[in-house]
PDB file of C-alpha atoms and ligand atoms in Angstrom:
ATOM      1  CA  MET A   1       8.688  -5.828  -3.272  1.00 55.00           C
ATOM      2  CA  SER A   2      11.552  -5.355  -5.738  1.00 71.00           C
ATOM      3  CA  GLN A   3      11.729  -7.842  -8.598  1.00 66.00           C
ATOM      4  CA  LEU A   4      15.455  -7.235  -9.148  1.00 71.00           C
ATOM      5  CA  GLY A   5      16.807  -9.852  -6.744  1.00 71.00           C
ATOM      6  CA  ASN A   6      20.404 -10.994  -7.033  1.00 79.00           C
ATOM      7  CA  LEU A   7      22.263 -10.131 -10.271  1.00 77.00           C
ATOM      8  CA  ASP A   8      23.503 -13.743 -10.502  1.00 80.00           C
ATOM      9  CA  GLN A   9      20.000 -14.897 -11.466  1.00 91.00           C
ATOM     10  CA  TRP A  10      20.654 -13.576 -14.977  1.00 95.00           C
ATOM     11  CA  PHE A  11      23.910 -15.448 -15.486  1.00 98.00           C
ATOM     12  CA  GLU A  12      23.738 -18.986 -14.068  1.00 97.00           C
ATOM     13  CA  GLY A  13      24.612 -21.513 -16.797  1.00 97.00           C
ATOM     14  CA  ARG A  14      24.619 -18.919 -19.586  1.00 98.00           C
ATOM     15  CA  SER A  15      27.356 -18.537 -22.210  1.00 98.00           C
ATOM     16  CA  ALA A  16      29.552 -15.418 -22.446  1.00 98.00           C
ATOM     17  CA  VAL A  17      32.363 -14.298 -24.752  1.00 99.00           C
ATOM     18  CA  VAL A  18      35.033 -11.819 -23.615  1.00 99.00           C
ATOM     19  CA  THR A  19      37.675 -10.483 -26.029  1.00 99.00           C
ATOM     20  CA  GLY A  20      40.997  -9.184 -24.733  1.00 98.00           C
ATOM     21  CA  GLY A  21      40.686 -11.624 -21.830  1.00 98.00           C
ATOM     22  CA  ALA A  22      44.414 -12.171 -21.232  1.00 98.00           C
ATOM     23  CA  GLY A  23      44.759  -9.245 -18.839  1.00 97.00           C
ATOM     24  CA  GLY A  24      43.516  -5.840 -17.787  1.00 97.00           C
ATOM     25  CA  MET A  25      39.771  -5.311 -17.907  1.00 98.00           C
ATOM     26  CA  GLY A  26      39.123  -8.390 -20.054  1.00 98.00           C
ATOM     27  CA  ARG A  27      40.518 -10.700 -17.388  1.00 98.00           C
ATOM     28  CA  ALA A  28      38.473  -9.029 -14.634  1.00 98.00           C
ATOM     29  CA  ILE A  29      35.339  -9.207 -16.798  1.00 98.00           C
ATOM     30  CA  ALA A  30      35.902 -12.905 -17.568  1.00 98.00           C
ATOM     31  CA  LEU A  31      36.392 -13.629 -13.855  1.00 98.00           C
ATOM     32  CA  ALA A  32      33.275 -11.636 -12.892  1.00 98.00           C
ATOM     33  CA  PHE A  33      31.007 -13.314 -15.467  1.00 98.00           C
ATOM     34  CA  ALA A  34      32.304 -16.737 -14.422  1.00 98.00           C
ATOM     35  CA  ALA A  35      31.800 -15.911 -10.740  1.00 97.00           C
ATOM     36  CA  ALA A  36      28.210 -14.916 -11.558  1.00 97.00           C
ATOM     37  CA  GLY A  37      27.658 -18.369 -13.095  1.00 97.00           C
ATOM     38  CA  CYS A  38      28.448 -17.921 -16.799  1.00 98.00           C
ATOM     39  CA  ARG A  39      30.453 -20.377 -18.857  1.00 98.00           C
ATOM     40  CA  VAL A  40      33.050 -18.083 -20.389  1.00 99.00           C
ATOM     41  CA  THR A  41      34.879 -18.205 -23.710  1.00 99.00           C
ATOM     42  CA  LEU A  42      37.715 -15.713 -23.515  1.00 99.00           C
ATOM     43  CA  SER A  43      40.006 -14.791 -26.378  1.00 99.00           C
ATOM     44  CA  ASP A  44      43.194 -12.855 -26.958  1.00 99.00           C
ATOM     45  CA  VAL A  45      46.372 -12.849 -29.051  1.00 98.00           C
ATOM     46  CA  ALA A  46      48.379 -13.251 -25.818  1.00 98.00           C
ATOM     47  CA  ASP A  47      48.122 -16.996 -25.285  1.00 98.00           C
ATOM     48  CA  ALA A  48      49.949 -17.290 -21.949  1.00 98.00           C
ATOM     49  CA  GLY A  49      47.804 -14.589 -20.329  1.00 98.00           C
ATOM     50  CA  GLY A  50      44.627 -16.032 -21.826  1.00 98.00           C
ATOM     51  CA  GLU A  51      45.370 -19.538 -20.543  1.00 98.00           C
ATOM     52  CA  GLU A  52      46.203 -17.991 -17.158  1.00 98.00           C
ATOM     53  CA  THR A  53      42.798 -16.253 -17.021  1.00 99.00           C
ATOM     54  CA  ALA A  54      41.031 -19.529 -17.844  1.00 98.00           C
ATOM     55  CA  ARG A  55      43.038 -21.246 -15.091  1.00 98.00           C
ATOM     56  CA  LEU A  56      42.125 -18.489 -12.608  1.00 98.00           C
ATOM     57  CA  VAL A  57      38.444 -19.006 -13.451  1.00 98.00           C
ATOM     58  CA  ARG A  58      38.704 -22.763 -12.984  1.00 98.00           C
ATOM     59  CA  ASP A  59      40.684 -22.373  -9.718  1.00 98.00           C
ATOM     60  CA  ALA A  60      37.792 -20.239  -8.434  1.00 98.00           C
ATOM     61  CA  GLY A  61      35.330 -23.030  -9.310  1.00 98.00           C
ATOM     62  CA  GLY A  62      34.089 -21.516 -12.585  1.00 98.00           C
ATOM     63  CA  THR A  63      33.966 -22.690 -16.213  1.00 98.00           C
ATOM     64  CA  ALA A  64      36.060 -21.133 -18.992  1.00 99.00           C
ATOM     65  CA  GLN A  65      37.901 -21.914 -22.193  1.00 99.00           C
ATOM     66  CA  PHE A  66      40.609 -19.827 -23.854  1.00 99.00           C
ATOM     67  CA  VAL A  67      40.583 -19.409 -27.639  1.00 98.00           C
ATOM     68  CA  HIS A  68      43.409 -17.709 -29.512  1.00 99.00           C
ATOM     69  CA  ALA A  69      41.791 -15.028 -31.676  1.00 99.00           C
ATOM     70  CA  ASP A  70      43.117 -11.892 -33.327  1.00 99.00           C
ATOM     71  CA  VAL A  71      39.995  -9.715 -33.249  1.00 99.00           C
ATOM     72  CA  SER A  72      41.000  -7.916 -36.446  1.00 98.00           C
ATOM     73  CA  GLN A  73      40.730 -11.212 -38.390  1.00 99.00           C
ATOM     74  CA  ASN A  74      37.288 -12.364 -39.492  1.00 99.00           C
ATOM     75  CA  ALA A  75      38.140 -16.088 -39.457  1.00 99.00           C
ATOM     76  CA  ASP A  76      39.523 -15.880 -35.906  1.00 99.00           C
ATOM     77  CA  VAL A  77      36.450 -14.039 -34.600  1.00 99.00           C
ATOM     78  CA  GLU A  78      34.079 -16.463 -36.331  1.00 98.00           C
ATOM     79  CA  ALA A  79      35.968 -19.413 -34.795  1.00 99.00           C
ATOM     80  CA  MET A  80      35.844 -17.769 -31.338  1.00 99.00           C
ATOM     81  CA  VAL A  81      32.057 -17.442 -31.481  1.00 99.00           C
ATOM     82  CA  GLU A  82      31.714 -20.970 -32.884  1.00 98.00           C
ATOM     83  CA  ALA A  83      33.789 -22.265 -29.964  1.00 99.00           C
ATOM     84  CA  ALA A  84      31.419 -20.606 -27.487  1.00 98.00           C
ATOM     85  CA  VAL A  85      28.361 -22.010 -29.246  1.00 98.00           C
ATOM     86  CA  SER A  86      29.691 -25.546 -29.718  1.00 98.00           C
ATOM     87  CA  THR A  87      31.211 -25.902 -26.222  1.00 98.00           C
ATOM     88  CA  TYR A  88      28.562 -24.089 -24.173  1.00 98.00           C
ATOM     89  CA  GLY A  89      25.449 -24.540 -26.316  1.00 97.00           C
ATOM     90  CA  GLY A  90      24.840 -20.968 -27.514  1.00 98.00           C
ATOM     91  CA  LEU A  91      25.790 -17.368 -26.825  1.00 98.00           C
ATOM     92  CA  ASP A  92      23.974 -15.056 -24.414  1.00 98.00           C
ATOM     93  CA  PHE A  93      26.471 -12.274 -23.591  1.00 98.00           C
ATOM     94  CA  ALA A  94      29.558 -10.690 -25.136  1.00 99.00           C
ATOM     95  CA  VAL A  95      31.964  -8.042 -23.922  1.00 99.00           C
ATOM     96  CA  ASN A  96      34.312  -6.714 -26.596  1.00 99.00           C
ATOM     97  CA  ALA A  97      37.316  -5.338 -24.703  1.00 98.00           C
ATOM     98  CA  ALA A  98      40.367  -6.063 -26.893  1.00 98.00           C
ATOM     99  CA  ALA A  99      42.208  -2.986 -28.162  1.00 98.00           C
ATOM    100  CA  ILE A 100      45.640  -1.397 -28.529  1.00 98.00           C
ATOM    101  CA  GLU A 101      47.012   2.061 -27.781  1.00 95.00           C
ATOM    102  CA  PHE A 102      50.518   3.110 -28.761  1.00 93.00           C
ATOM    103  CA  GLU A 103      50.438   6.651 -30.180  1.00 91.00           C
ATOM    104  CA  VAL A 104      52.859   9.353 -29.054  1.00 87.00           C
ATOM    105  CA  ASP A 105      52.904  11.519 -32.210  1.00 88.00           C
ATOM    106  CA  PHE A 106      50.822  14.323 -33.634  1.00 95.00           C
ATOM    107  CA  LEU A 107      48.405  13.280 -36.408  1.00 96.00           C
ATOM    108  CA  ALA A 108      50.670  14.633 -39.184  1.00 97.00           C
ATOM    109  CA  ASP A 109      53.480  12.345 -37.992  1.00 96.00           C
ATOM    110  CA  LEU A 110      51.349   9.209 -37.660  1.00 96.00           C
ATOM    111  CA  ALA A 111      52.344   6.477 -40.126  1.00 96.00           C
ATOM    112  CA  GLU A 112      49.583   5.132 -42.372  1.00 97.00           C
ATOM    113  CA  ASP A 113      50.366   1.571 -41.257  1.00 97.00           C
ATOM    114  CA  ASP A 114      49.876   2.589 -37.613  1.00 97.00           C
ATOM    115  CA  TRP A 115      46.524   4.188 -38.448  1.00 97.00           C
ATOM    116  CA  ASP A 116      45.437   1.026 -40.268  1.00 98.00           C
ATOM    117  CA  ARG A 117      46.532  -1.236 -37.408  1.00 98.00           C
ATOM    118  CA  MET A 118      44.807   0.891 -34.752  1.00 98.00           C
ATOM    119  CA  LEU A 119      41.544   1.028 -36.697  1.00 98.00           C
ATOM    120  CA  ASP A 120      41.674  -2.699 -37.507  1.00 98.00           C
ATOM    121  CA  VAL A 121      42.274  -3.830 -33.917  1.00 98.00           C
ATOM    122  CA  ASN A 122      40.063  -1.247 -32.169  1.00 98.00           C
ATOM    123  CA  LEU A 123      37.165  -0.645 -34.579  1.00 98.00           C
ATOM    124  CA  LYS A 124      36.957  -3.250 -37.352  1.00 99.00           C
ATOM    125  CA  SER A 125      37.263  -5.779 -34.517  1.00 99.00           C
ATOM    126  CA  VAL A 126      34.052  -4.500 -32.924  1.00 99.00           C
ATOM    127  CA  PHE A 127      32.234  -4.804 -36.263  1.00 99.00           C
ATOM    128  CA  LEU A 128      33.537  -8.375 -36.746  1.00 99.00           C
ATOM    129  CA  SER A 129      32.836  -9.362 -33.143  1.00 99.00           C
ATOM    130  CA  MET A 130      29.277  -7.997 -33.142  1.00 99.00           C
ATOM    131  CA  LYS A 131      28.587  -9.526 -36.589  1.00 98.00           C
ATOM    132  CA  HIS A 132      29.275 -13.058 -35.353  1.00 98.00           C
ATOM    133  CA  GLU A 133      28.002 -12.542 -31.807  1.00 99.00           C
ATOM    134  CA  ILE A 134      24.670 -11.109 -33.009  1.00 99.00           C
ATOM    135  CA  ASN A 135      24.133 -13.997 -35.441  1.00 98.00           C
ATOM    136  CA  ALA A 136      24.774 -16.504 -32.651  1.00 98.00           C
ATOM    137  CA  MET A 137      22.479 -14.631 -30.246  1.00 98.00           C
ATOM    138  CA  LEU A 138      19.662 -14.354 -32.795  1.00 98.00           C
ATOM    139  CA  SER A 139      19.703 -18.106 -33.233  1.00 95.00           C
ATOM    140  CA  SER A 140      19.417 -18.696 -29.483  1.00 90.00           C
ATOM    141  CA  GLY A 141      16.701 -16.178 -28.644  1.00 94.00           C
ATOM    142  CA  GLY A 142      18.631 -12.926 -28.048  1.00 98.00           C
ATOM    143  CA  GLY A 143      21.327 -11.596 -25.774  1.00 98.00           C
ATOM    144  CA  ALA A 144      23.317  -8.578 -24.668  1.00 98.00           C
ATOM    145  CA  ILE A 145      26.567  -7.044 -25.901  1.00 99.00           C
ATOM    146  CA  VAL A 146      28.846  -4.488 -24.241  1.00 99.00           C
ATOM    147  CA  ASN A 147      31.555  -2.740 -26.264  1.00 99.00           C
ATOM    148  CA  ILE A 148      34.415  -1.088 -24.397  1.00 99.00           C
ATOM    149  CA  ALA A 149      34.825   2.431 -25.794  1.00 98.00           C
ATOM    150  CA  SER A 150      36.612   5.226 -23.856  1.00 98.00           C
ATOM    151  CA  THR A 151      36.240   8.706 -22.427  1.00 98.00           C
ATOM    152  CA  ASN A 152      38.249   9.488 -25.591  1.00 97.00           C
ATOM    153  CA  SER A 153      34.970   8.762 -27.396  1.00 97.00           C
ATOM    154  CA  TYR A 154      33.938  12.214 -26.107  1.00 97.00           C
ATOM    155  CA  ARG A 155      37.076  14.060 -25.084  1.00 97.00           C
ATOM    156  CA  PRO A 156      40.408  13.225 -26.768  1.00 96.00           C
ATOM    157  CA  GLN A 157      43.690  13.171 -24.906  1.00 93.00           C
ATOM    158  CA  PRO A 158      46.641  14.726 -26.811  1.00 93.00           C
ATOM    159  CA  HIS A 159      48.469  12.671 -29.465  1.00 94.00           C
ATOM    160  CA  GLN A 160      45.757  10.029 -29.756  1.00 95.00           C
ATOM    161  CA  SER A 161      44.095  10.790 -33.085  1.00 97.00           C
ATOM    162  CA  ALA A 162      43.792   7.216 -34.395  1.00 98.00           C
ATOM    163  CA  TYR A 163      42.840   5.822 -30.969  1.00 97.00           C
ATOM    164  CA  THR A 164      40.264   8.576 -30.516  1.00 98.00           C
ATOM    165  CA  ALA A 165      38.828   8.041 -34.002  1.00 98.00           C
ATOM    166  CA  SER A 166      38.567   4.316 -33.311  1.00 98.00           C
ATOM    167  CA  LYS A 167      36.749   4.925 -30.012  1.00 98.00           C
ATOM    168  CA  PHE A 168      34.334   7.458 -31.560  1.00 98.00           C
ATOM    169  CA  GLY A 169      33.667   4.717 -34.103  1.00 98.00           C
ATOM    170  CA  VAL A 170      32.957   2.157 -31.386  1.00 98.00           C
ATOM    171  CA  LEU A 171      30.181   4.413 -30.071  1.00 98.00           C
ATOM    172  CA  GLY A 172      28.725   4.857 -33.570  1.00 98.00           C
ATOM    173  CA  LEU A 173      28.727   1.109 -34.160  1.00 98.00           C
ATOM    174  CA  THR A 174      27.225   0.479 -30.715  1.00 99.00           C
ATOM    175  CA  LYS A 175      24.361   2.895 -31.239  1.00 98.00           C
ATOM    176  CA  SER A 176      23.549   1.864 -34.813  1.00 98.00           C
ATOM    177  CA  ALA A 177      23.642  -1.840 -33.926  1.00 98.00           C
ATOM    178  CA  ALA A 178      21.444  -1.126 -30.892  1.00 99.00           C
ATOM    179  CA  VAL A 179      18.864   0.533 -33.141  1.00 98.00           C
ATOM    180  CA  ASP A 180      18.840  -2.399 -35.565  1.00 98.00           C
ATOM    181  CA  TYR A 181      18.806  -5.254 -33.069  1.00 98.00           C
ATOM    182  CA  ALA A 182      16.914  -4.087 -29.974  1.00 98.00           C
ATOM    183  CA  PRO A 183      13.592  -5.048 -31.622  1.00 98.00           C
ATOM    184  CA  ARG A 184      15.044  -8.515 -32.291  1.00 98.00           C
ATOM    185  CA  GLY A 185      16.140  -9.141 -28.700  1.00 98.00           C
ATOM    186  CA  VAL A 186      19.831  -8.230 -28.757  1.00 98.00           C
ATOM    187  CA  ARG A 187      20.554  -5.332 -26.403  1.00 98.00           C
ATOM    188  CA  ILE A 188      23.770  -3.425 -27.161  1.00 99.00           C
ATOM    189  CA  ASN A 189      25.525  -0.811 -24.990  1.00 99.00           C
ATOM    190  CA  ALA A 190      29.005   0.608 -24.420  1.00 99.00           C
ATOM    191  CA  ILE A 191      31.171   1.441 -21.431  1.00 99.00           C
ATOM    192  CA  CYS A 192      33.453   4.487 -21.584  1.00 98.00           C
ATOM    193  CA  PRO A 193      36.189   3.837 -19.043  1.00 98.00           C
ATOM    194  CA  GLY A 194      38.206   6.734 -17.725  1.00 98.00           C
ATOM    195  CA  SER A 195      41.718   6.030 -16.434  1.00 98.00           C
ATOM    196  CA  ILE A 196      41.640   2.431 -15.255  1.00 98.00           C
ATOM    197  CA  ASP A 197      44.700   0.829 -13.683  1.00 98.00           C
ATOM    198  CA  THR A 198      45.703  -1.717 -16.338  1.00 96.00           C
ATOM    199  CA  PRO A 199      48.826  -2.569 -18.364  1.00 94.00           C
ATOM    200  CA  MET A 200      47.478  -0.316 -21.160  1.00 93.00           C
ATOM    201  CA  LEU A 201      47.268   2.746 -18.869  1.00 95.00           C
ATOM    202  CA  ARG A 202      50.619   2.037 -17.187  1.00 94.00           C
ATOM    203  CA  GLY A 203      52.241   1.602 -20.633  1.00 93.00           C
ATOM    204  CA  ALA A 204      50.753   4.845 -21.983  1.00 92.00           C
ATOM    205  CA  MET A 205      51.961   6.835 -18.928  1.00 94.00           C
ATOM    206  CA  ALA A 206      55.447   5.311 -19.129  1.00 93.00           C
ATOM    207  CA  LYS A 207      55.754   6.128 -22.854  1.00 90.00           C
ATOM    208  CA  ARG A 208      54.835   9.754 -22.166  1.00 90.00           C
ATOM    209  CA  GLY A 209      56.907  10.056 -18.957  1.00 92.00           C
ATOM    210  CA  ARG A 210      53.842  10.994 -16.892  1.00 94.00           C
ATOM    211  CA  ASP A 211      53.566  10.936 -13.116  1.00 96.00           C
ATOM    212  CA  PRO A 212      50.706   8.545 -12.193  1.00 96.00           C
ATOM    213  CA  GLN A 213      49.316  10.710  -9.367  1.00 97.00           C
ATOM    214  CA  GLU A 214      49.320  13.821 -11.591  1.00 96.00           C
ATOM    215  CA  VAL A 215      47.374  11.824 -14.205  1.00 96.00           C
ATOM    216  CA  ALA A 216      44.918  10.497 -11.610  1.00 97.00           C
ATOM    217  CA  ASP A 217      44.309  14.017 -10.257  1.00 97.00           C
ATOM    218  CA  ARG A 218      43.789  15.445 -13.753  1.00 96.00           C
ATOM    219  CA  LEU A 219      41.627  12.650 -15.153  1.00 97.00           C
ATOM    220  CA  SER A 220      39.235  11.992 -12.273  1.00 98.00           C
ATOM    221  CA  LEU A 221      37.395  14.042  -9.664  1.00 98.00           C
ATOM    222  CA  ILE A 222      38.578  11.793  -6.836  1.00 98.00           C
ATOM    223  CA  GLY A 223      42.332  11.590  -7.445  1.00 97.00           C
ATOM    224  CA  ARG A 224      42.629   7.911  -8.253  1.00 98.00           C
ATOM    225  CA  PHE A 225      42.492   5.449 -11.126  1.00 98.00           C
ATOM    226  CA  GLY A 226      39.499   3.176 -11.540  1.00 98.00           C
ATOM    227  CA  THR A 227      39.849  -0.533 -10.929  1.00 98.00           C
ATOM    228  CA  VAL A 228      39.210  -3.317 -13.407  1.00 98.00           C
ATOM    229  CA  ASP A 229      36.544  -4.663 -11.036  1.00 98.00           C
ATOM    230  CA  GLU A 230      34.633  -1.365 -11.326  1.00 98.00           C
ATOM    231  CA  ILE A 231      34.481  -1.922 -15.110  1.00 98.00           C
ATOM    232  CA  ALA A 232      33.508  -5.583 -14.673  1.00 98.00           C
ATOM    233  CA  ALA A 233      30.637  -4.559 -12.364  1.00 98.00           C
ATOM    234  CA  ALA A 234      29.321  -2.153 -15.014  1.00 98.00           C
ATOM    235  CA  ALA A 235      29.589  -4.821 -17.738  1.00 98.00           C
ATOM    236  CA  LEU A 236      27.687  -7.320 -15.579  1.00 98.00           C
ATOM    237  CA  TRP A 237      24.919  -4.818 -14.905  1.00 97.00           C
ATOM    238  CA  LEU A 238      24.623  -3.903 -18.597  1.00 98.00           C
ATOM    239  CA  CYS A 239      24.232  -7.606 -19.485  1.00 98.00           C
ATOM    240  CA  SER A 240      21.763  -8.343 -16.675  1.00 97.00           C
ATOM    241  CA  GLY A 241      18.009  -8.046 -16.871  1.00 96.00           C
ATOM    242  CA  ALA A 242      18.292  -5.229 -14.320  1.00 95.00           C
ATOM    243  CA  SER A 243      19.290  -2.944 -17.237  1.00 97.00           C
ATOM    244  CA  ALA A 244      16.664  -4.270 -19.671  1.00 97.00           C
ATOM    245  CA  PHE A 245      15.487  -0.725 -20.567  1.00 98.00           C
ATOM    246  CA  THR A 246      19.058   0.556 -21.135  1.00 98.00           C
ATOM    247  CA  ILE A 247      19.758   0.331 -24.868  1.00 98.00           C
ATOM    248  CA  GLY A 248      22.363   2.040 -27.075  1.00 98.00           C
ATOM    249  CA  HIS A 249      23.799   3.776 -24.024  1.00 98.00           C
ATOM    250  CA  ALA A 250      27.412   4.790 -23.376  1.00 98.00           C
ATOM    251  CA  LEU A 251      28.062   4.425 -19.650  1.00 98.00           C
ATOM    252  CA  ALA A 252      30.988   6.519 -18.390  1.00 98.00           C
ATOM    253  CA  VAL A 253      32.895   4.788 -15.576  1.00 98.00           C
ATOM    254  CA  ASP A 254      35.433   7.544 -15.209  1.00 98.00           C
ATOM    255  CA  GLY A 255      35.618   8.963 -11.684  1.00 98.00           C
ATOM    256  CA  GLY A 256      33.552  11.903 -12.932  1.00 98.00           C
ATOM    257  CA  TYR A 257      36.112  13.011 -15.545  1.00 98.00           C
ATOM    258  CA  LEU A 258      33.563  13.745 -18.288  1.00 98.00           C
ATOM    259  CA  SER A 259      31.327  15.718 -15.944  1.00 97.00           C
ATOM    260  CA  ARG A 260      33.901  18.485 -15.517  1.00 91.00           C
TER     261      ARG A 260
HETATM  262  N1  NAD B   1      43.053   1.310 -19.190  1.00 59.04           N
HETATM  263  C1  NAD B   1      42.407   2.446 -19.432  1.00 59.04           C
HETATM  264  O1  NAD B   1      42.608   3.446 -18.729  1.00 59.04           O
HETATM  265  C2  NAD B   1      41.397   2.523 -20.544  1.00 59.04           C
HETATM  266  C3  NAD B   1      40.673   3.706 -20.677  1.00 59.04           C
HETATM  267  C4  NAD B   1      39.682   3.792 -21.650  1.00 59.04           C
HETATM  268  C5  NAD B   1      39.416   2.701 -22.456  1.00 59.04           C
HETATM  269  N2  NAD B   1      40.139   1.563 -22.322  1.00 59.04           N
HETATM  270  C6  NAD B   1      39.768   0.429 -23.174  1.00 59.04           C
HETATM  271  O2  NAD B   1      39.475  -0.685 -22.344  1.00 59.04           O
HETATM  272  C7  NAD B   1      39.718  -1.899 -23.065  1.00 59.04           C
HETATM  273  C8  NAD B   1      40.609  -2.804 -22.250  1.00 59.04           C
HETATM  274  O3  NAD B   1      41.858  -2.133 -22.073  1.00 59.04           O
HETATM  275  P1  NAD B   1      42.895  -2.512 -20.929  1.00 59.04           P
HETATM  276  O4  NAD B   1      43.275  -1.258 -20.268  1.00 59.04           O
HETATM  277  O5  NAD B   1      42.397  -3.664 -20.136  1.00 59.04           O
HETATM  278  O6  NAD B   1      44.114  -2.916 -21.867  1.00 59.04           O
HETATM  279  P2  NAD B   1      45.135  -4.122 -21.811  1.00 59.04           P
HETATM  280  O7  NAD B   1      46.225  -3.762 -22.765  1.00 59.04           O
HETATM  281  O8  NAD B   1      45.476  -4.459 -20.414  1.00 59.04           O
HETATM  282  O9  NAD B   1      44.244  -5.307 -22.424  1.00 59.04           O
HETATM  283  C9  NAD B   1      43.895  -5.333 -23.773  1.00 59.04           C
HETATM  284  C10 NAD B   1      43.967  -6.779 -24.230  1.00 59.04           C
HETATM  285  O10 NAD B   1      43.674  -6.818 -25.626  1.00 59.04           O
HETATM  286  C11 NAD B   1      44.549  -7.764 -26.215  1.00 59.04           C
HETATM  287  N3  NAD B   1      44.710  -7.517 -27.640  1.00 59.04           N
HETATM  288  C12 NAD B   1      45.465  -6.573 -28.251  1.00 59.04           C
HETATM  289  N4  NAD B   1      45.394  -6.706 -29.583  1.00 59.04           N
HETATM  290  C13 NAD B   1      44.566  -7.757 -29.823  1.00 59.04           C
HETATM  291  C14 NAD B   1      44.090  -8.394 -31.015  1.00 59.04           C
HETATM  292  N5  NAD B   1      44.471  -7.975 -32.233  1.00 59.04           N
HETATM  293  N6  NAD B   1      43.258  -9.437 -30.886  1.00 59.04           N
HETATM  294  C15 NAD B   1      42.884  -9.873 -29.647  1.00 59.04           C
HETATM  295  N7  NAD B   1      43.295  -9.327 -28.499  1.00 59.04           N
HETATM  296  C16 NAD B   1      44.130  -8.271 -28.599  1.00 59.04           C
HETATM  297  C17 NAD B   1      45.855  -7.593 -25.465  1.00 59.04           C
HETATM  298  O11 NAD B   1      46.708  -8.731 -25.623  1.00 59.04           O
HETATM  299  C18 NAD B   1      45.364  -7.394 -24.040  1.00 59.04           C
HETATM  300  O12 NAD B   1      45.268  -8.622 -23.327  1.00 59.04           O
HETATM  301  C19 NAD B   1      40.298  -1.455 -24.393  1.00 59.04           C
HETATM  302  O13 NAD B   1      39.258  -1.419 -25.352  1.00 59.04           O
HETATM  303  C20 NAD B   1      40.815  -0.065 -24.121  1.00 59.04           C
HETATM  304  O14 NAD B   1      40.899   0.712 -25.290  1.00 59.04           O
HETATM  305  C21 NAD B   1      41.141   1.451 -21.395  1.00 59.04           C
END
């Protein structure tokens, strides 16, 4: 008889943090963790969208609070984790999804300020988030963290040097933190999304004047974009006890793009 049972058994009454929760994948992840029974602290710099996500959770019968936090700022990230611990009694799970993507130039034309901003929001943020999340998890007996990387962590798209460097870095941080903390009960993995239908993807295609179906055909084996719920399902599994032996892994959810 299988011991796996229903995934929800791992989540009822537990505390989860989701960064970038105002929209896109972060919103879907916050909704999925809340639907599985978690009490969710979601953060973002976009206050209206973040409050809207918290309202959507509550309307569906779940529990959530929104905290304004710029993930590139240590004090904001520390306050976000403190809010989860003080309101919901600890921290069990975290999904670090916040990021930006705005490049259209070749590397030699990229402004230094843009490089700094991209690396601060996409990579330093993951260091800061894990730093505070791990400390909170260690003091409440362990936990699980999922960092959202990208298929760019393996195969860059054109004109995305800073974004690609940041996402390679997210994998490095994920794996080194996994090595350090697995023996202490904090399990750390990454998801590498392919082309997922979110405001970030739609914005990137619009900036480059790309036809969505041409992009979907080129960047997946099945001619469509992924959905935010397909990423949320992977994040839930990676935080559940069903993946207890999966550590330091980068899970591609990419319609087969990286297998080609
Ligand atoms: N959409 C895709 O196709 C795709 C592909 C690969 C990887 N990703 C990654 O998935 C994650 C989620 O992306 P998405 O597509 O949902 O994007 P999105 O733009 O819809 O959501 C990202 C969220 O991060 C927030 N954010 C931006 N800067 C922030 C900051 N400084 N502090 C806090 N929050 C901030 C935004 O306000 C937004 O709500 C990102 O890490 C992204 O790099 C996306």
